[in-house]
PDB file of C-alpha atoms in Angstrom:
ATOM      1  CA  MET A  21       0.000   0.000   0.000  1.00 53.00           C
ATOM      2  CA  PRO A  22       1.473   3.409  -0.977  1.00 56.00           C
ATOM      3  CA  ALA A  23       2.474   5.678   1.868  1.00 55.00           C
ATOM      4  CA  GLY A  24      -0.071   8.289   2.982  1.00 57.00           C
ATOM      5  CA  ARG A  25      -3.143   6.102   2.443  1.00 56.00           C
ATOM      6  CA  LYS A  26      -3.364   5.066   6.092  1.00 63.00           C
ATOM      7  CA  SER A  27      -5.475   1.903   6.270  1.00 65.00           C
ATOM      8  CA  GLU A  28      -7.224   2.122   2.869  1.00 67.00           C
ATOM      9  CA  CYS A  29      -5.815   1.332  -0.585  1.00 79.00           C
ATOM     10  CA  GLU A  30      -6.884   3.225  -3.716  1.00 80.00           C
ATOM     11  CA  VAL A  31      -9.299   0.541  -4.925  1.00 81.00           C
ATOM     12  CA  CYS A  32     -10.968   0.362  -1.512  1.00 83.00           C
ATOM     13  CA  GLN A  33     -11.243   4.154  -1.421  1.00 85.00           C
ATOM     14  CA  TRP A  34     -13.077   4.271  -4.759  1.00 89.00           C
ATOM     15  CA  GLN A  35     -15.337   1.379  -3.756  1.00 89.00           C
ATOM     16  CA  SER A  36     -16.182   3.141  -0.503  1.00 90.00           C
ATOM     17  CA  LEU A  37     -17.025   6.348  -2.363  1.00 92.00           C
ATOM     18  CA  PHE A  38     -19.152   4.433  -4.868  1.00 91.00           C
ATOM     19  CA  ARG A  39     -21.104   2.667  -2.102  1.00 93.00           C
ATOM     20  CA  LYS A  40     -21.677   5.948  -0.310  1.00 93.00           C
ATOM     21  CA  ARG A  41     -23.014   7.678  -3.412  1.00 94.00           C
ATOM     22  CA  LEU A  42     -25.170   4.685  -4.342  1.00 93.00           C
ATOM     23  CA  ALA A  43     -26.735   4.630  -0.845  1.00 93.00           C
ATOM     24  CA  ILE A  44     -27.460   8.363  -0.951  1.00 94.00           C
ATOM     25  CA  ASN A  45     -29.051   8.135  -4.427  1.00 93.00           C
ATOM     26  CA  VAL A  46     -31.281   5.207  -3.472  1.00 92.00           C
ATOM     27  CA  LYS A  47     -32.970   7.375  -0.831  1.00 92.00           C
ATOM     28  CA  GLY A  48     -34.179   9.707  -3.600  1.00 91.00           C
ATOM     29  CA  PHE A  49     -36.617   7.198  -5.111  1.00 91.00           C
ATOM     30  CA  SER A  50     -40.274   6.977  -4.191  1.00 90.00           C
ATOM     31  CA  SER A  51     -40.756   3.561  -5.815  1.00 88.00           C
ATOM     32  CA  GLU A  52     -39.161   0.560  -4.113  1.00 90.00           C
ATOM     33  CA  ARG A  53     -39.041  -1.263  -7.453  1.00 90.00           C
ATOM     34  CA  ILE A  54     -37.030   1.516  -9.106  1.00 92.00           C
ATOM     35  CA  ALA A  55     -34.785   1.765  -6.043  1.00 93.00           C
ATOM     36  CA  GLY A  56     -34.091  -1.983  -6.174  1.00 93.00           C
ATOM     37  CA  LEU A  57     -33.414  -1.816  -9.901  1.00 93.00           C
ATOM     38  CA  PHE A  58     -31.017   1.073  -9.370  1.00 94.00           C
ATOM     39  CA  ILE A  59     -29.061  -0.976  -6.803  1.00 95.00           C
ATOM     40  CA  GLN A  60     -28.844  -3.827  -9.351  1.00 94.00           C
ATOM     41  CA  PHE A  61     -27.668  -1.332 -11.952  1.00 95.00           C
ATOM     42  CA  GLY A  62     -25.006  -0.043  -9.544  1.00 94.00           C
ATOM     43  CA  GLU A  63     -23.589  -3.549  -9.062  1.00 94.00           C
ATOM     44  CA  TRP A  64     -23.687  -4.125 -12.822  1.00 95.00           C
ATOM     45  CA  LEU A  65     -21.876  -0.807 -13.414  1.00 95.00           C
ATOM     46  CA  LEU A  66     -19.258  -1.621 -10.768  1.00 93.00           C
ATOM     47  CA  SER A  67     -18.471  -4.970 -12.397  1.00 92.00           C
ATOM     48  CA  ARG A  68     -18.350  -3.448 -15.899  1.00 90.00           C
ATOM     49  CA  SER A  69     -16.523  -0.172 -15.282  1.00 89.00           C
ATOM     50  CA  GLY A  70     -14.533  -0.667 -12.109  1.00 91.00           C
ATOM     51  CA  ALA A  71     -14.796   1.276  -8.862  1.00 90.00           C
ATOM     52  CA  ASN A  72     -13.163   4.454 -10.174  1.00 92.00           C
ATOM     53  CA  LYS A  73     -15.459   5.059 -13.163  1.00 94.00           C
ATOM     54  CA  ALA A  74     -18.514   3.758 -11.333  1.00 92.00           C
ATOM     55  CA  ALA A  75     -18.006   6.201  -8.461  1.00 92.00           C
ATOM     56  CA  LEU A  76     -17.535   9.125 -10.839  1.00 93.00           C
ATOM     57  CA  SER A  77     -20.553   8.337 -13.025  1.00 94.00           C
ATOM     58  CA  ILE A  78     -23.209   6.942 -10.675  1.00 94.00           C
ATOM     59  CA  ASN A  79     -24.684  10.369  -9.851  1.00 94.00           C
ATOM     60  CA  GLY A  80     -25.172  11.106 -13.542  1.00 94.00           C
ATOM     61  CA  HIS A  81     -26.935   7.770 -14.115  1.00 95.00           C
ATOM     62  CA  TYR A  82     -29.165   8.464 -11.120  1.00 94.00           C
ATOM     63  CA  ARG A  83     -30.874  11.275 -13.078  1.00 94.00           C
ATOM     64  CA  PHE A  84     -32.189   8.812 -15.685  1.00 94.00           C
ATOM     65  CA  PHE A  85     -33.667   6.481 -13.050  1.00 95.00           C
ATOM     66  CA  ARG A  86     -35.045   9.437 -11.084  1.00 94.00           C
ATOM     67  CA  THR A  87     -36.905  10.656 -14.166  1.00 94.00           C
ATOM     68  CA  VAL A  88     -38.344   7.171 -14.663  1.00 93.00           C
ATOM     69  CA  ASP A  89     -39.333   7.083 -10.972  1.00 92.00           C
ATOM     70  CA  ALA A  90     -41.090  10.445 -11.265  1.00 91.00           C
ATOM     71  CA  SER A  91     -43.035   9.406 -14.373  1.00 90.00           C
ATOM     72  CA  TRP A  92     -43.776   5.724 -13.664  1.00 89.00           C
ATOM     73  CA  ASP A  93     -43.562   3.429 -10.640  1.00 80.00           C
ATOM     74  CA  ALA A  94     -41.798   0.760 -12.717  1.00 83.00           C
ATOM     75  CA  ILE A  95     -39.679   0.611 -15.854  1.00 88.00           C
ATOM     76  CA  PRO A  96     -42.052   1.277 -18.786  1.00 90.00           C
ATOM     77  CA  SER A  97     -41.930  -0.233 -22.271  1.00 92.00           C
ATOM     78  CA  TYR A  98     -39.290   0.837 -24.775  1.00 93.00           C
ATOM     79  CA  GLU A  99     -41.933   2.708 -26.757  1.00 92.00           C
ATOM     80  CA  GLN A 100     -42.879   4.761 -23.685  1.00 93.00           C
ATOM     81  CA  LEU A 101     -39.228   5.484 -22.905  1.00 93.00           C
ATOM     82  CA  LEU A 102     -38.674   6.520 -26.507  1.00 92.00           C
ATOM     83  CA  ARG A 103     -41.683   8.821 -26.459  1.00 90.00           C
ATOM     84  CA  HIS A 104     -40.525  10.452 -23.210  1.00 92.00           C
ATOM     85  CA  PHE A 105     -36.754  10.734 -23.699  1.00 91.00           C
ATOM     86  CA  GLY A 106     -36.474  10.615 -27.493  1.00 89.00           C
ATOM     87  CA  ALA A 107     -33.874   8.576 -29.376  1.00 88.00           C
ATOM     88  CA  ALA A 108     -31.168  11.139 -28.574  1.00 87.00           C
ATOM     89  CA  GLY A 109     -32.025  11.066 -24.862  1.00 90.00           C
ATOM     90  CA  LEU A 110     -31.808   7.276 -24.744  1.00 91.00           C
ATOM     91  CA  ARG A 111     -28.440   7.392 -26.482  1.00 91.00           C
ATOM     92  CA  LYS A 112     -27.193   9.636 -23.676  1.00 92.00           C
ATOM     93  CA  ALA A 113     -28.416   7.048 -21.175  1.00 93.00           C
ATOM     94  CA  GLU A 114     -26.290   4.391 -22.873  1.00 93.00           C
ATOM     95  CA  ASN A 115     -25.269   2.430 -19.760  1.00 95.00           C
ATOM     96  CA  PRO A 116     -28.712   2.357 -18.086  1.00 95.00           C
ATOM     97  CA  MET A 117     -30.292   1.256 -21.386  1.00 95.00           C
ATOM     98  CA  ARG A 118     -27.634  -1.407 -21.897  1.00 94.00           C
ATOM     99  CA  PHE A 119     -28.281  -2.712 -18.384  1.00 95.00           C
ATOM    100  CA  LEU A 120     -32.057  -2.768 -18.897  1.00 94.00           C
ATOM    101  CA  THR A 121     -31.622  -4.563 -22.216  1.00 93.00           C
ATOM    102  CA  GLU A 122     -29.124  -7.140 -20.969  1.00 93.00           C
ATOM    103  CA  THR A 123     -31.279  -7.983 -17.956  1.00 91.00           C
ATOM    104  CA  GLY A 124     -34.411  -8.327 -20.130  1.00 91.00           C
ATOM    105  CA  VAL A 125     -36.282  -5.501 -18.423  1.00 92.00           C
ATOM    106  CA  VAL A 126     -36.614  -3.579 -21.706  1.00 92.00           C
ATOM    107  CA  THR A 127     -36.695  -4.897 -25.273  1.00 91.00           C
ATOM    108  CA  VAL A 128     -35.243  -2.394 -27.737  1.00 89.00           C
ATOM    109  CA  SER A 129     -36.921  -2.022 -31.136  1.00 89.00           C
ATOM    110  CA  ALA A 130     -34.716  -0.597 -33.889  1.00 89.00           C
ATOM    111  CA  GLN A 131     -37.820  -0.090 -36.036  1.00 90.00           C
ATOM    112  CA  LEU A 132     -39.518   2.039 -33.388  1.00 90.00           C
ATOM    113  CA  ARG A 133     -36.297   4.007 -32.812  1.00 88.00           C
ATOM    114  CA  ASP A 134     -35.885   4.758 -36.529  1.00 90.00           C
ATOM    115  CA  ARG A 135     -39.536   5.753 -36.838  1.00 91.00           C
ATOM    116  CA  HIS A 136     -39.261   8.124 -33.891  1.00 90.00           C
ATOM    117  CA  THR A 137     -36.090   9.677 -35.336  1.00 89.00           C
ATOM    118  CA  GLU A 138     -37.720  10.253 -38.731  1.00 93.00           C
ATOM    119  CA  LEU A 139     -40.821  11.797 -37.127  1.00 92.00           C
ATOM    120  CA  ARG A 140     -38.634  14.119 -35.064  1.00 91.00           C
ATOM    121  CA  ARG A 141     -36.718  15.221 -38.168  1.00 94.00           C
ATOM    122  CA  ILE A 142     -39.950  15.890 -40.048  1.00 95.00           C
ATOM    123  CA  ALA A 143     -41.256  17.952 -37.123  1.00 94.00           C
ATOM    124  CA  GLU A 144     -38.034  19.985 -37.158  1.00 95.00           C
ATOM    125  CA  ILE A 145     -38.351  20.587 -40.915  1.00 96.00           C
ATOM    126  CA  LEU A 146     -41.924  21.848 -40.438  1.00 96.00           C
ATOM    127  CA  LEU A 147     -40.613  24.470 -38.000  1.00 96.00           C
ATOM    128  CA  GLU A 148     -38.033  25.846 -40.434  1.00 95.00           C
ATOM    129  CA  PRO A 149     -40.142  28.314 -42.502  1.00 94.00           C
ATOM    130  CA  THR A 150     -39.844  31.826 -41.087  1.00 92.00           C
ATOM    131  CA  ASP A 151     -43.152  33.077 -42.539  1.00 93.00           C
ATOM    132  CA  SER A 152     -46.658  31.710 -42.038  1.00 94.00           C
ATOM    133  CA  TRP A 153     -47.416  31.324 -45.759  1.00 95.00           C
ATOM    134  CA  SER A 154     -44.427  29.102 -46.491  1.00 96.00           C
ATOM    135  CA  ALA A 155     -45.175  27.154 -43.313  1.00 96.00           C
ATOM    136  CA  GLN A 156     -48.733  26.598 -44.548  1.00 96.00           C
ATOM    137  CA  LEU A 157     -47.599  25.389 -47.989  1.00 96.00           C
ATOM    138  CA  LEU A 158     -45.092  23.007 -46.424  1.00 96.00           C
ATOM    139  CA  SER A 159     -47.596  21.717 -43.860  1.00 96.00           C
ATOM    140  CA  GLU A 160     -50.166  21.029 -46.594  1.00 96.00           C
ATOM    141  CA  TYR A 161     -47.620  19.033 -48.560  1.00 96.00           C
ATOM    142  CA  VAL A 162     -46.460  16.970 -45.583  1.00 96.00           C
ATOM    143  CA  TYR A 163     -50.100  16.199 -44.757  1.00 95.00           C
ATOM    144  CA  VAL A 164     -50.558  14.807 -48.288  1.00 95.00           C
ATOM    145  CA  LEU A 165     -47.327  12.801 -47.987  1.00 95.00           C
ATOM    146  CA  LYS A 166     -48.402  11.271 -44.683  1.00 94.00           C
ATOM    147  CA  ALA A 167     -51.782  10.349 -46.185  1.00 93.00           C
ATOM    148  CA  ARG A 168     -49.937   8.530 -48.973  1.00 93.00           C
ATOM    149  CA  MET A 169     -47.817   6.788 -46.367  1.00 92.00           C
ATOM    150  CA  GLU A 170     -50.936   5.581 -44.540  1.00 90.00           C
ATOM    151  CA  GLN A 171     -52.069   4.031 -47.827  1.00 91.00           C
ATOM    152  CA  GLY A 172     -48.739   2.239 -48.192  1.00 88.00           C
ATOM    153  CA  ASP A 173     -47.594   4.268 -51.214  1.00 88.00           C
ATOM    154  CA  THR A 174     -44.456   5.632 -49.541  1.00 90.00           C
ATOM    155  CA  ASN A 175     -42.418   5.323 -46.349  1.00 93.00           C
ATOM    156  CA  LEU A 176     -41.415   7.694 -43.573  1.00 92.00           C
ATOM    157  CA  ARG A 177     -37.875   8.257 -44.844  1.00 93.00           C
ATOM    158  CA  SER A 178     -39.194   9.248 -48.284  1.00 94.00           C
ATOM    159  CA  VAL A 179     -41.630  11.651 -46.598  1.00 95.00           C
ATOM    160  CA  ARG A 180     -38.745  13.269 -44.736  1.00 95.00           C
ATOM    161  CA  LEU A 181     -36.571  13.594 -47.880  1.00 95.00           C
ATOM    162  CA  ALA A 182     -39.454  15.093 -49.866  1.00 95.00           C
ATOM    163  CA  ALA A 183     -40.263  17.516 -47.024  1.00 96.00           C
ATOM    164  CA  ARG A 184     -36.605  18.554 -46.843  1.00 96.00           C
ATOM    165  CA  ALA A 185     -36.500  19.376 -50.562  1.00 95.00           C
ATOM    166  CA  ALA A 186     -39.794  21.298 -50.341  1.00 96.00           C
ATOM    167  CA  ALA A 187     -38.542  23.329 -47.356  1.00 96.00           C
ATOM    168  CA  ASN A 188     -35.334  24.165 -49.222  1.00 96.00           C
ATOM    169  CA  LEU A 189     -37.287  25.338 -52.277  1.00 96.00           C
ATOM    170  CA  LEU A 190     -39.577  27.527 -50.163  1.00 96.00           C
ATOM    171  CA  LYS A 191     -36.582  29.036 -48.389  1.00 95.00           C
ATOM    172  CA  SER A 192     -34.953  29.790 -51.747  1.00 93.00           C
ATOM    173  CA  ALA A 193     -38.149  31.271 -53.225  1.00 92.00           C
ATOM    174  CA  GLN A 194     -38.759  33.723 -50.312  1.00 92.00           C
ATOM    175  CA  LEU A 195     -42.451  33.960 -51.171  1.00 93.00           C
ATOM    176  CA  LYS A 196     -44.656  36.891 -50.240  1.00 93.00           C
ATOM    177  CA  LEU A 197     -48.031  36.192 -48.630  1.00 93.00           C
ATOM    178  CA  GLY A 198     -50.260  34.366 -51.135  1.00 92.00           C
ATOM    179  CA  ALA A 199     -47.528  34.115 -53.798  1.00 94.00           C
ATOM    180  CA  LEU A 200     -46.432  30.811 -55.329  1.00 95.00           C
ATOM    181  CA  PRO A 201     -43.169  29.667 -56.890  1.00 94.00           C
ATOM    182  CA  THR A 202     -42.654  30.597 -60.539  1.00 94.00           C
ATOM    183  CA  GLN A 203     -40.687  28.748 -63.190  1.00 93.00           C
ATOM    184  CA  LYS A 204     -37.928  31.319 -62.767  1.00 93.00           C
ATOM    185  CA  THR A 205     -37.606  30.750 -59.012  1.00 93.00           C
ATOM    186  CA  LEU A 206     -37.741  27.011 -59.607  1.00 93.00           C
ATOM    187  CA  GLU A 207     -34.923  27.141 -62.159  1.00 90.00           C
ATOM    188  CA  SER A 208     -32.877  29.250 -59.763  1.00 91.00           C
ATOM    189  CA  PHE A 209     -33.322  26.559 -57.121  1.00 93.00           C
ATOM    190  CA  TRP A 210     -32.409  23.808 -59.586  1.00 90.00           C
ATOM    191  CA  ARG A 211     -29.274  25.699 -60.542  1.00 86.00           C
ATOM    192  CA  ARG A 212     -28.134  26.085 -56.937  1.00 86.00           C
ATOM    193  CA  SER A 213     -29.176  22.590 -55.832  1.00 87.00           C
ATOM    194  CA  PRO A 214     -29.108  20.241 -58.839  1.00 85.00           C
ATOM    195  CA  GLY A 215     -28.836  17.269 -56.504  1.00 85.00           C
ATOM    196  CA  GLN A 216     -32.378  17.922 -55.222  1.00 89.00           C
ATOM    197  CA  VAL A 217     -34.104  18.038 -58.604  1.00 90.00           C
ATOM    198  CA  ALA A 218     -35.576  14.549 -58.205  1.00 90.00           C
ATOM    199  CA  ALA A 219     -36.525  15.045 -54.553  1.00 93.00           C
ATOM    200  CA  VAL A 220     -38.470  18.258 -55.208  1.00 95.00           C
ATOM    201  CA  THR A 221     -40.529  16.944 -58.168  1.00 94.00           C
ATOM    202  CA  GLY A 222     -43.281  15.686 -55.854  1.00 95.00           C
ATOM    203  CA  PHE A 223     -43.703  19.116 -54.282  1.00 96.00           C
ATOM    204  CA  ILE A 224     -43.866  20.808 -57.686  1.00 95.00           C
ATOM    205  CA  GLY A 225     -46.479  18.294 -58.820  1.00 95.00           C
ATOM    206  CA  HIS A 226     -48.423  18.983 -55.612  1.00 96.00           C
ATOM    207  CA  LEU A 227     -48.325  22.750 -56.243  1.00 95.00           C
ATOM    208  CA  ASN A 228     -49.499  22.253 -59.843  1.00 95.00           C
ATOM    209  CA  LYS A 229     -52.423  20.098 -58.719  1.00 94.00           C
ATOM    210  CA  ARG A 230     -53.406  22.013 -55.572  1.00 94.00           C
ATOM    211  CA  HIS A 231     -52.917  25.562 -56.826  1.00 93.00           C
ATOM    212  CA  GLY A 232     -53.521  25.203 -60.559  1.00 92.00           C
ATOM    213  CA  LEU A 233     -49.941  25.937 -61.622  1.00 92.00           C
ATOM    214  CA  GLU A 234     -48.218  24.688 -64.760  1.00 93.00           C
ATOM    215  CA  LEU A 235     -44.641  24.490 -63.568  1.00 93.00           C
ATOM    216  CA  GLN A 236     -42.184  22.273 -65.395  1.00 92.00           C
ATOM    217  CA  VAL A 237     -41.595  19.384 -62.987  1.00 91.00           C
ATOM    218  CA  LYS A 238     -38.069  18.533 -64.190  1.00 88.00           C
ATOM    219  CA  PRO A 239     -35.427  20.292 -66.291  1.00 87.00           C
ATOM    220  CA  ASP A 240     -34.177  18.554 -69.422  1.00 84.00           C
ATOM    221  CA  ALA A 241     -31.100  16.370 -69.069  1.00 83.00           C
ATOM    222  CA  ARG A 242     -28.697  18.768 -70.816  1.00 84.00           C
ATOM    223  CA  TRP A 243     -29.769  21.717 -68.666  1.00 82.00           C
ATOM    224  CA  LEU A 244     -29.396  19.645 -65.509  1.00 82.00           C
ATOM    225  CA  CYS A 245     -25.936  18.431 -66.536  1.00 82.00           C
ATOM    226  CA  GLN A 246     -24.840  22.027 -67.112  1.00 82.00           C
ATOM    227  CA  ALA A 247     -26.291  23.140 -63.752  1.00 83.00           C
ATOM    228  CA  ARG A 248     -24.387  20.386 -61.941  1.00 82.00           C
ATOM    229  CA  ARG A 249     -21.179  21.388 -63.673  1.00 83.00           C
ATOM    230  CA  GLN A 250     -21.659  25.056 -62.773  1.00 84.00           C
ATOM    231  CA  LYS A 251     -22.281  24.130 -59.137  1.00 84.00           C
ATOM    232  CA  ALA A 252     -19.154  21.971 -59.075  1.00 83.00           C
ATOM    233  CA  GLU A 253     -17.173  24.881 -60.545  1.00 85.00           C
ATOM    234  CA  ARG A 254     -18.465  27.292 -57.891  1.00 85.00           C
ATOM    235  CA  GLU A 255     -17.467  24.848 -55.168  1.00 85.00           C
ATOM    236  CA  LEU A 256     -13.963  24.447 -56.603  1.00 86.00           C
ATOM    237  CA  VAL A 257     -13.497  28.213 -56.828  1.00 85.00           C
ATOM    238  CA  ALA A 258     -14.718  28.616 -53.233  1.00 87.00           C
ATOM    239  CA  MET A 259     -12.158  26.069 -52.066  1.00 87.00           C
ATOM    240  CA  LEU A 260      -9.326  28.144 -53.537  1.00 84.00           C
ATOM    241  CA  SER A 261      -9.811  30.706 -50.763  1.00 83.00           C
ATOM    242  CA  GLU A 262      -9.805  28.102 -47.982  1.00 83.00           C
ATOM    243  CA  ILE A 263      -6.940  27.503 -45.609  1.00 79.00           C
ATOM    244  CA  ALA A 264      -5.819  23.961 -46.397  1.00 77.00           C
ATOM    245  CA  ASP A 265      -6.382  21.392 -43.653  1.00 82.00           C
ATOM    246  CA  ASP A 266      -5.524  17.691 -43.433  1.00 82.00           C
ATOM    247  CA  ASP A 267      -8.610  16.752 -45.452  1.00 85.00           C
ATOM    248  CA  PHE A 268      -8.329  19.489 -48.090  1.00 89.00           C
ATOM    249  CA  GLU A 269      -6.580  17.341 -50.695  1.00 88.00           C
ATOM    250  CA  ARG A 270      -9.268  14.629 -50.642  1.00 89.00           C
ATOM    251  CA  ARG A 271     -12.138  17.123 -50.638  1.00 89.00           C
ATOM    252  CA  TRP A 272     -10.557  18.939 -53.586  1.00 90.00           C
ATOM    253  CA  ILE A 273     -10.214  15.705 -55.570  1.00 90.00           C
ATOM    254  CA  VAL A 274     -13.855  14.762 -54.912  1.00 89.00           C
ATOM    255  CA  LYS A 275     -15.007  18.159 -56.203  1.00 87.00           C
ATOM    256  CA  GLY A 276     -12.551  17.887 -59.100  1.00 88.00           C
ATOM    257  CA  LEU A 277     -13.937  14.491 -60.111  1.00 88.00           C
ATOM    258  CA  ALA A 278     -17.455  15.969 -60.125  1.00 85.00           C
ATOM    259  CA  TYR A 279     -16.422  18.932 -62.300  1.00 86.00           C
ATOM    260  CA  PHE A 280     -13.911  17.443 -64.710  1.00 87.00           C
ATOM    261  CA  HIS A 281     -15.317  13.917 -65.032  1.00 86.00           C
ATOM    262  CA  ASP A 282     -18.988  14.162 -63.978  1.00 82.00           C
ATOM    263  CA  VAL A 283     -18.380  11.733 -61.105  1.00 83.00           C
ATOM    264  CA  ALA A 284     -21.028  12.437 -58.464  1.00 76.00           C
ATOM    265  CA  ARG A 285     -20.557  11.607 -54.767  1.00 77.00           C
ATOM    266  CA  ALA A 286     -17.149   9.966 -54.905  1.00 82.00           C
ATOM    267  CA  SER A 287     -16.125   8.680 -51.477  1.00 83.00           C
ATOM    268  CA  ARG A 288     -13.259  10.583 -49.859  1.00 80.00           C
ATOM    269  CA  ARG A 289     -12.281   7.607 -47.734  1.00 81.00           C
ATOM    270  CA  LYS A 290     -12.020   5.260 -50.704  1.00 83.00           C
ATOM    271  CA  LEU A 291      -9.971   7.588 -52.913  1.00 85.00           C
ATOM    272  CA  VAL A 292      -6.810   6.099 -54.402  1.00 88.00           C
ATOM    273  CA  PHE A 293      -4.582   8.810 -55.860  1.00 90.00           C
ATOM    274  CA  GLN A 294      -1.031  10.060 -56.261  1.00 89.00           C
ATOM    275  CA  SER A 295       0.550  13.329 -57.324  1.00 88.00           C
ATOM    276  CA  GLN A 296       1.206  13.513 -61.062  1.00 88.00           C
ATOM    277  CA  GLU A 297       1.838  16.358 -63.510  1.00 86.00           C
ATOM    278  CA  TYR A 298       0.004  16.446 -66.818  1.00 83.00           C
ATOM    279  CA  ARG A 299       1.200  18.733 -69.623  1.00 81.00           C
ATOM    280  CA  GLY A 300       3.213  20.661 -67.098  1.00 82.00           C
ATOM    281  CA  VAL A 301       0.251  21.178 -64.729  1.00 83.00           C
ATOM    282  CA  ALA A 302       0.393  19.851 -61.159  1.00 86.00           C
ATOM    283  CA  GLY A 303      -2.364  17.430 -60.286  1.00 89.00           C
ATOM    284  CA  TYR A 304      -3.388  13.957 -59.195  1.00 90.00           C
ATOM    285  CA  SER A 305      -3.758  10.615 -60.913  1.00 91.00           C
ATOM    286  CA  VAL A 306      -6.924   9.106 -59.431  1.00 90.00           C
ATOM    287  CA  THR A 307      -8.051   5.493 -59.663  1.00 89.00           C
ATOM    288  CA  TYR A 308     -11.845   5.374 -59.769  1.00 85.00           C
ATOM    289  CA  GLU A 309     -13.866   2.272 -60.676  1.00 83.00           C
ATOM    290  CA  GLU A 310     -10.916   0.728 -62.526  1.00 82.00           C
ATOM    291  CA  LYS A 311     -10.338   3.933 -64.502  1.00 86.00           C
ATOM    292  CA  ILE A 312      -7.403   6.329 -64.236  1.00 89.00           C
ATOM    293  CA  LEU A 313      -8.633   9.930 -64.093  1.00 89.00           C
ATOM    294  CA  TRP A 314      -6.589  13.099 -63.751  1.00 90.00           C
ATOM    295  CA  VAL A 315      -7.524  16.115 -61.632  1.00 89.00           C
ATOM    296  CA  PRO A 316      -5.465  19.350 -61.419  1.00 89.00           C
ATOM    297  CA  SER A 317      -4.342  20.399 -57.953  1.00 89.00           C
ATOM    298  CA  ALA A 318      -5.470  23.578 -56.208  1.00 86.00           C
ATOM    299  CA  SER A 319      -1.896  24.887 -56.363  1.00 82.00           C
ATOM    300  CA  SER A 320      -2.037  24.852 -60.170  1.00 79.00           C
ATOM    301  CA  TYR A 321      -4.599  27.686 -60.259  1.00 73.00           C
ATOM    302  CA  GLN A 322      -4.139  31.427 -60.166  1.00 53.00           C
ATOM    303  CA  TYR A 323      -5.664  32.757 -56.980  1.00 46.00           C
ATOM    304  CA  GLY A 324      -7.867  35.817 -57.314  1.00 43.00           C
ATOM    305  CA  ASP A 325     -10.480  37.162 -59.706  1.00 41.00           C
ATOM    306  CA  HIS A 326      -9.581  34.842 -62.575  1.00 42.00           C
ATOM    307  CA  SER A 327      -9.846  31.524 -60.713  1.00 46.00           C
ATOM    308  CA  SER A 328     -13.199  30.634 -62.295  1.00 47.00           C
ATOM    309  CA  ARG A 329     -11.929  31.387 -65.811  1.00 48.00           C
ATOM    310  CA  VAL A 330      -8.806  29.284 -65.299  1.00 47.00           C
ATOM    311  CA  ILE A 331     -10.815  26.310 -63.989  1.00 53.00           C
ATOM    312  CA  SER A 332     -13.179  26.537 -66.956  1.00 52.00           C
ATOM    313  CA  THR A 333     -10.249  26.665 -69.351  1.00 51.00           C
ATOM    314  CA  LEU A 334      -8.686  23.559 -67.848  1.00 52.00           C
ATOM    315  CA  ARG A 335     -11.963  21.690 -68.230  1.00 54.00           C
ATOM    316  CA  ARG A 336     -12.147  22.566 -71.919  1.00 48.00           C
ATOM    317  CA  ASN A 337      -8.498  21.646 -72.424  1.00 47.00           C
ATOM    318  CA  PRO A 338      -7.711  18.765 -70.050  1.00 49.00           C
TER     319      PRO A 338
END
């Protein structure tokens, strides 16, 4: 035993502190069943984490059990816990939930958890519009989507993705009270967010049907291809003014693949590349789906007002 510890070693000291805190916390419960379960949890935590971590964390875990004690006199079903704490709240209570699951007190349902998460995200999207008119248009559309879901024509994730695209369009349009999106505002949205063209078609169709509009639901393929390329160019130019970090090189190559080779959503983690000059221009040789593609490096561009022109020139003359 190290000097200065008198008659108690370090392990015994932490165990004593843990027992003291556990005994104090148990007195805070009104339900004997919850109190007994908390004592079982304490022993489980002690065996899993050791006396040190258990002593330091037991007070924090007490708050979860105290909330359960205040709301129910026994551990409720997973669905009730999910409704009360939310998926994020249950993730924070990782150890109590693991204990309840391992001991068979609670049966976790991944399906219920995913459903609750999607519903929460949809509710958050519905709160995004800053004006009542846009909020009304979005709410009407989500109501229609949920009715389709009840009929089995779509699922909750698709409802959330469609609602997200609709909210983004309404934010971009900045509608005045009673006004509706025009083809011009729609094309502006397409140009800025070509990746959401498919997701927003349902909302445009809904507006046409509900409000008697005749908006073009989708742009033609050539227009969309050009819009994607222009967006990729803007993103490359914006990166030229960034301060390079450890991930800059991979992010640059992903954007470069999208602009120079029309490769959408390349994975940064799976990139295989090496530095290689081409016609005297610094760049990277990239292996993508068994093809060798070349992307110029950020250092090969002129920084300043002409960056966009230089990038466009390199695309025309790779």
